[in-house]
Short mmCIF file of C-alpha atoms in Angstrom, two decimals:
data_model
loop_
_atom_site.label_atom_id
_atom_site.label_comp_id
_atom_site.label_asym_id
_atom_site.label_seq_id
_atom_site.Cartn_x
_atom_site.Cartn_y
_atom_site.Cartn_z
CA MET A 1 113.53 26.90 138.15
CA ASP A 2 116.36 24.39 138.20
CA SER A 3 117.58 24.13 141.78
CA SER A 4 121.18 24.10 140.57
CA SER A 5 120.81 27.71 139.37
CA VAL A 6 120.13 29.21 142.78
CA ILE A 7 121.42 29.03 146.31
CA TRP A 8 119.54 29.75 149.50
CA TRP A 9 120.44 32.58 151.80
CA SER A 10 118.42 33.85 154.78
CA GLY A 11 115.36 32.04 153.51
CA ALA A 12 115.42 33.68 150.05
CA GLU A 13 116.88 32.26 146.87
CA LEU A 14 119.81 33.97 145.21
CA ALA A 15 120.63 33.63 141.53
CA GLU A 16 124.11 32.44 140.71
CA PRO A 17 126.73 35.20 140.47
CA LEU A 18 127.17 36.59 136.99
CA ALA A 19 130.45 35.42 135.50
CA ARG A 20 129.75 36.89 132.05
CA LEU A 21 128.04 40.07 130.88
CA PRO A 22 127.96 40.05 127.07
CA LEU A 23 126.03 43.33 126.80
CA ALA A 24 126.18 46.45 128.97
CA THR A 25 124.19 49.64 128.52
CA LEU A 26 125.66 52.93 129.72
CA TYR A 27 123.43 55.96 130.20
CA LEU A 28 125.99 58.67 129.50
CA THR A 29 123.62 61.46 130.49
CA GLU A 30 120.14 62.13 131.78
CA ARG A 31 119.85 65.21 129.57
CA CYS A 32 118.03 65.15 126.24
CA ASN A 33 117.35 67.52 123.36
CA SER A 34 114.05 65.87 122.38
CA ARG A 35 110.77 66.71 124.08
CA CYS A 36 109.04 63.33 123.85
CA VAL A 37 105.58 62.98 125.37
CA SER A 38 106.49 59.58 126.85
CA CYS A 39 109.70 60.68 128.61
CA ASP A 40 110.78 63.18 131.25
CA TYR A 41 114.57 63.19 130.83
CA TRP A 42 114.30 66.49 128.95
CA ARG A 43 112.38 68.02 131.84
CA HIS A 44 114.44 66.81 134.79
CA GLY A 45 117.71 65.33 133.52
CA ARG A 46 120.82 67.00 134.90
CA ARG A 47 123.55 64.43 135.50
CA ASP A 48 126.30 63.18 133.19
CA MET A 49 128.37 60.05 133.75
CA ASP A 50 131.87 61.23 134.61
CA LEU A 51 135.07 59.90 133.06
CA GLU A 52 136.17 58.46 136.40
CA THR A 53 133.10 56.22 136.48
CA VAL A 54 133.84 54.95 132.98
CA GLU A 55 137.45 54.23 133.94
CA ARG A 56 136.27 52.27 137.00
CA LEU A 57 133.94 50.22 134.81
CA LEU A 58 136.55 49.15 132.29
CA PRO A 59 138.41 46.43 134.24
CA ASP A 60 135.18 44.70 135.22
CA LEU A 61 133.78 44.92 131.71
CA VAL A 62 136.88 43.16 130.45
CA ASP A 63 136.82 40.56 133.25
CA LEU A 64 133.13 39.86 132.63
CA GLY A 65 133.77 39.24 128.94
CA THR A 66 131.60 42.13 127.81
CA GLU A 67 131.50 42.32 124.03
CA VAL A 68 129.08 45.13 123.20
CA ILE A 69 128.35 48.44 124.90
CA LEU A 70 125.07 50.19 124.12
CA ILE A 71 125.60 53.92 124.62
CA SER A 72 122.32 55.54 125.57
CA GLY A 73 120.78 58.23 127.77
CA GLY A 74 119.07 60.75 127.70
CA GLU A 75 120.74 61.81 124.50
CA PRO A 76 124.33 60.50 124.65
CA LEU A 77 125.63 62.95 122.05
CA LEU A 78 124.93 65.76 124.52
CA HIS A 79 127.65 64.45 126.83
CA PRO A 80 130.63 66.80 126.43
CA HIS A 81 133.08 63.89 126.44
CA TRP A 82 131.15 61.20 124.57
CA ALA A 83 133.92 60.78 121.98
CA ALA A 84 136.61 60.44 124.66
CA ILE A 85 134.50 57.83 126.47
CA ALA A 86 134.01 55.95 123.22
CA THR A 87 137.76 56.02 122.63
CA HIS A 88 138.43 54.49 126.07
CA LEU A 89 135.88 51.74 125.50
CA ARG A 90 137.13 50.90 122.02
CA ALA A 91 140.70 50.72 123.30
CA ARG A 92 139.62 47.76 125.46
CA GLY A 93 138.27 45.91 122.42
CA LEU A 94 134.61 46.67 123.11
CA ARG A 95 132.17 47.07 120.22
CA LEU A 96 129.98 50.15 120.48
CA TRP A 97 126.32 50.64 119.58
CA LEU A 98 124.72 54.09 119.78
CA LEU A 99 121.07 54.72 120.64
CA THR A 100 120.19 58.31 119.73
CA ALA A 101 117.27 60.59 118.97
CA GLY A 102 119.28 61.73 115.95
CA LEU A 103 119.00 65.48 116.43
CA ALA A 104 122.79 65.92 116.60
CA LEU A 105 123.68 63.05 114.30
CA ALA A 106 124.30 65.11 111.17
CA ARG A 107 126.80 67.31 113.01
CA HIS A 108 128.64 64.36 114.55
CA ALA A 109 128.23 61.70 111.84
CA ALA A 110 131.92 61.45 110.92
CA GLU A 111 133.03 61.22 114.57
CA VAL A 112 130.30 58.69 115.37
CA ALA A 113 131.46 56.55 112.46
CA ARG A 114 134.99 56.47 113.90
CA HIS A 115 133.79 54.87 117.12
CA PHE A 116 130.51 53.02 116.61
CA GLU A 117 129.70 49.90 114.64
CA GLN A 118 125.97 50.52 114.56
CA VAL A 119 123.48 53.25 115.35
CA THR A 120 119.81 53.00 116.26
CA VAL A 121 117.78 56.17 115.75
CA SER A 122 114.49 56.64 117.56
CA LEU A 123 112.02 57.87 114.95
CA ASP A 124 108.37 57.73 115.94
CA GLY A 125 106.67 59.63 113.11
CA SER A 126 106.55 59.09 109.34
CA THR A 127 105.77 62.76 108.67
CA ALA A 128 106.87 66.09 110.08
CA ALA A 129 103.48 66.50 111.74
CA SER A 130 103.34 63.13 113.50
CA TYR A 131 107.00 63.41 114.50
CA ALA A 132 106.41 66.82 116.09
CA ALA A 133 103.31 65.64 117.92
CA ILE A 134 105.20 62.75 119.54
CA ARG A 135 108.75 64.08 119.87
CA GLY A 136 107.78 67.66 120.74
CA LEU A 137 109.96 69.35 118.12
CA ASP A 138 109.70 70.36 114.48
CA ALA A 139 112.80 68.35 113.65
CA PHE A 140 111.73 65.55 111.33
CA GLU A 141 113.94 66.72 108.46
CA VAL A 142 116.86 67.31 110.84
CA VAL A 143 116.70 63.70 112.01
CA CYS A 144 116.33 62.35 108.47
CA ALA A 145 119.37 64.41 107.43
CA GLY A 146 121.32 62.94 110.33
CA ILE A 147 120.39 59.42 109.27
CA ARG A 148 121.49 60.10 105.70
CA GLY A 149 124.73 61.61 106.96
CA ALA A 150 125.47 58.56 109.10
CA LEU A 151 124.79 56.27 106.15
CA ARG A 152 127.16 58.28 103.96
CA GLU A 153 129.84 57.67 106.59
CA GLY A 154 129.32 53.92 106.22
CA LEU A 155 127.49 53.32 109.49
CA THR A 156 124.92 50.58 109.92
CA VAL A 157 121.76 52.43 110.92
CA GLY A 158 118.47 51.02 112.19
CA LEU A 159 115.25 52.75 113.18
CA ARG A 160 113.37 52.13 116.40
CA VAL A 161 109.67 53.05 116.56
CA THR A 162 107.79 53.31 119.84
CA VAL A 163 104.21 52.45 118.95
CA GLN A 164 101.72 54.73 120.67
CA ARG A 165 98.48 56.54 120.01
CA GLY A 166 100.11 59.16 117.80
CA ASN A 167 101.54 56.71 115.27
CA ALA A 168 99.53 53.50 115.65
CA GLY A 169 97.93 54.01 112.24
CA GLU A 170 101.12 54.66 110.26
CA LEU A 171 103.26 51.56 110.74
CA SER A 172 103.42 50.78 107.02
CA ASP A 173 104.32 54.40 106.30
CA LEU A 174 107.20 54.10 108.76
CA VAL A 175 108.50 51.01 106.99
CA ARG A 176 108.31 52.82 103.66
CA LEU A 177 110.18 55.76 105.18
CA ALA A 178 112.87 53.38 106.44
CA ARG A 179 113.25 52.02 102.90
CA GLU A 180 113.43 55.53 101.44
CA LEU A 181 116.12 56.54 103.93
CA GLY A 182 118.15 53.42 103.13
CA VAL A 183 118.59 52.10 106.67
CA ALA A 184 119.39 48.48 107.45
CA SER A 185 116.33 47.68 109.56
CA ILE A 186 113.34 48.94 111.49
CA SER A 187 111.95 47.64 114.77
CA PHE A 188 108.80 48.34 116.76
CA LEU A 189 107.90 48.13 120.43
CA ALA A 190 105.03 49.38 122.55
CA ALA A 191 105.45 52.55 124.56
CA ASP A 192 106.25 51.80 128.18
CA VAL A 193 103.41 53.33 130.16
CA GLY A 194 103.24 50.65 132.83
CA HIS A 195 106.28 51.76 134.85
CA VAL A 196 105.86 55.16 136.43
CA GLU A 197 109.58 55.82 136.91
CA ALA A 198 110.80 54.63 133.51
CA PHE A 199 112.56 57.08 131.17
CA GLY A 200 113.16 59.61 133.90
CA ARG A 201 109.47 60.15 134.50
CA HIS A 202 108.27 61.76 137.71
CA GLY A 203 104.76 60.43 137.20
CA ALA A 204 102.61 58.80 134.57
CA PRO A 205 103.23 59.80 130.94
CA VAL A 206 101.01 62.51 129.59
CA ASP A 207 97.70 61.64 127.99
CA GLY A 208 98.25 60.80 124.33
CA VAL A 209 100.70 57.93 124.68
CA GLN A 210 98.60 54.95 125.74
CA LEU A 211 95.96 53.74 123.32
CA ARG A 212 92.31 54.15 124.24
CA PRO A 213 89.72 51.43 123.57
CA ASP A 214 88.56 53.09 120.36
CA ASP A 215 92.18 53.18 119.11
CA LEU A 216 92.57 49.41 119.23
CA PRO A 217 90.83 48.69 115.89
CA MET A 218 93.16 51.20 114.20
CA LEU A 219 96.22 49.43 115.58
CA ALA A 220 94.80 46.04 114.58
CA ARG A 221 94.25 47.28 111.02
CA SER A 222 97.70 48.85 110.92
CA LEU A 223 99.32 45.58 111.98
CA ALA A 224 97.26 43.63 109.43
CA VAL A 225 98.26 46.01 106.62
CA LEU A 226 101.88 45.77 107.69
CA GLU A 227 101.77 41.99 107.56
CA HIS A 228 99.95 41.97 104.20
CA GLU A 229 102.04 44.60 102.41
CA HIS A 230 105.49 43.89 103.82
CA GLY A 231 105.86 40.12 103.75
CA ASP A 232 109.25 40.42 102.06
CA ASP A 233 110.45 42.86 104.71
CA PHE A 234 109.50 40.41 107.46
CA ALA A 235 111.13 37.52 105.61
CA SER A 236 114.39 39.39 105.04
CA GLY A 237 114.59 40.67 108.62
CA PHE A 238 114.33 44.29 107.50
CA ILE A 239 111.44 44.44 109.96
CA ALA A 240 113.24 43.07 113.01
CA GLU A 241 110.22 41.45 114.66
CA THR A 242 108.02 38.67 113.36
CA PRO A 243 104.32 39.36 112.72
CA ALA A 244 103.49 37.30 115.81
CA LYS A 245 105.78 39.41 117.98
CA LEU A 246 104.26 42.63 116.64
CA ARG A 247 100.77 41.37 117.47
CA ARG A 248 101.95 41.31 121.09
CA ILE A 249 101.84 45.12 120.95
CA LEU A 250 98.08 44.97 120.45
CA SER A 251 97.76 42.41 123.26
CA HIS A 252 99.87 44.64 125.49
CA TYR A 253 97.61 47.65 125.02
CA ARG A 254 94.45 45.55 125.40
CA ALA A 255 95.78 44.24 128.71
CA LEU A 256 96.57 47.74 129.99
CA LEU A 257 92.93 48.62 129.31
CA GLY A 258 91.68 45.53 131.17
CA LEU A 259 90.42 43.93 127.95
CA GLY A 260 92.58 40.82 128.00
CA GLU A 261 95.57 39.11 129.52
CA PRO A 262 99.03 40.55 128.95
CA PRO A 263 101.18 38.56 126.53
CA PRO A 264 103.49 36.09 128.29
CA VAL A 265 106.98 37.33 129.04
CA HIS A 266 109.96 35.15 128.21
CA CYS A 267 113.05 37.05 129.29
CA ASN A 268 116.50 36.36 130.66
CA ALA A 269 118.04 39.75 129.85
CA PRO A 270 119.21 40.42 133.45
CA GLU A 271 121.37 37.28 133.28
CA PHE A 272 123.26 38.49 130.20
CA SER A 273 123.11 42.29 130.34
CA ALA A 274 122.89 45.22 132.73
CA VAL A 275 122.28 48.96 132.67
CA VAL A 276 124.52 51.52 134.38
CA GLU A 277 122.87 54.91 134.85
CA ALA A 278 124.59 58.29 134.69
CA ASN A 279 124.76 58.43 138.50
CA GLY A 280 126.32 54.96 138.77
CA ALA A 281 123.13 53.10 139.71
CA VAL A 282 123.05 49.55 138.33
CA ARG A 283 119.80 48.20 136.90
CA PRO A 284 119.07 44.62 135.78
CA CYS A 285 117.25 46.00 132.70
CA PHE A 286 115.75 49.21 131.33
CA PHE A 287 112.50 48.86 133.23
CA ILE A 288 113.41 47.62 136.72
CA ALA A 289 115.31 49.73 139.21
CA GLY A 290 118.37 48.09 140.68
CA VAL A 291 119.51 47.82 144.27
CA GLY A 292 122.57 49.95 144.92
CA GLY A 293 125.23 51.08 142.52
CA LEU A 294 128.88 50.89 141.59
CA GLY A 295 130.28 52.21 144.86
CA GLU A 296 133.99 51.64 145.44
CA SER A 297 133.97 47.95 144.57
CA GLY A 298 132.98 48.22 140.93
CA LEU A 299 130.51 46.66 138.54
CA ALA A 300 131.10 42.96 139.22
CA ALA A 301 130.63 43.45 142.96
CA ALA A 302 127.46 45.47 142.37
CA LEU A 303 125.99 42.87 140.03
CA ASN A 304 126.80 40.03 142.41
CA SER A 305 125.70 41.60 145.66
CA PRO A 306 123.10 39.52 147.53
CA ALA A 307 120.43 42.14 146.82
CA GLN A 308 121.06 42.15 143.06
CA ARG A 309 121.21 38.34 142.92
CA ARG A 310 117.93 38.11 144.81
CA LEU A 311 116.42 40.61 142.38
CA ARG A 312 117.53 38.53 139.37
CA SER A 313 116.07 35.44 141.01
CA ASP A 314 112.74 37.20 141.49
CA ILE A 315 112.73 38.33 137.85
CA ARG A 316 113.50 34.84 136.59
CA ALA A 317 110.74 33.37 138.77
CA GLY A 318 108.17 35.92 137.59
CA ARG A 319 107.81 37.58 140.98
CA ARG A 320 108.43 41.16 139.82
CA PRO A 321 105.24 43.07 138.92
CA GLU A 322 107.16 45.22 136.41
CA CYS A 323 107.59 42.16 134.18
CA LEU A 324 103.85 41.66 133.76
CA HIS A 325 103.58 44.55 131.30
CA CYS A 326 107.10 44.44 129.88
CA VAL A 327 107.33 45.89 126.36
CA CYS A 328 110.78 44.55 125.56
CA SER A 329 111.29 41.00 126.80
CA LYS A 330 114.51 39.44 125.49
CA TRP A 331 115.79 35.87 125.53
CA PHE A 332 119.53 35.51 125.10
CA VAL A 333 121.00 32.19 124.01
CA ALA A 334 124.14 31.35 125.96
#
């Protein structure tokens, strides 16, 4: 690490204070109307972010030069005041991006289109059966109807697939479904099973998420078919990742099984983005718990506390064990 990027305090290095935060993620609620096998928000989620918290965030978001707000959860469309929150954020010139399970999208499509520039729908199955097995509900057609409704309203819609044991053999089918639905893109990432507390979990995800050794050949074949049959979709960016990046999913699962080294992580997301949870806790990314929260001093003070700066320094230096099995490393160009 370049010595100019850190200072020393009490024998531990501190990352420079954040002066800019281009992207912020707000968890509007811990509640969810899906029943995903990889997540526990639907079991335990109770809290909603209150309007007062959003109002306290706004001045710092403006001062930090935030450009895009990712609205997430839980399921953000369950928040009783999601539209009012979106209105406040848009009034400050912020661009909004919605991450949703899509179960309420058909009902709210017109209102969503008034506030959001893009929508990402989590869709983990290419059929009603595989969707129900992973998401816990017989709601495949409901979600597809919501996607079509959002597209009719002129929204840019992308699909996000969490690759796991229940869908590892149907990646090409998911791309074909994305084409049939008419969305703008589809992206894939491995299910996060390496962090016990991620996604509101109160323990390890249930059996059925992580691949077993005898599932690895199926995933390898699925990735090979995807690369062979969808070259044009990779070239156009319709599939958001490159073939090489998708092969990291196989390496990730092999490493979790002790069959190889985890793929290297190249990530500076905590230096350009942050996550604010429904209770006001501030995280450096989706997968690492933060130190403290908004308190009375606001977002900038929370991000630039000694504890948070030390945490960012540890992440950048590769000292956080959570990063070893990260499923979503990001590198932002300044």
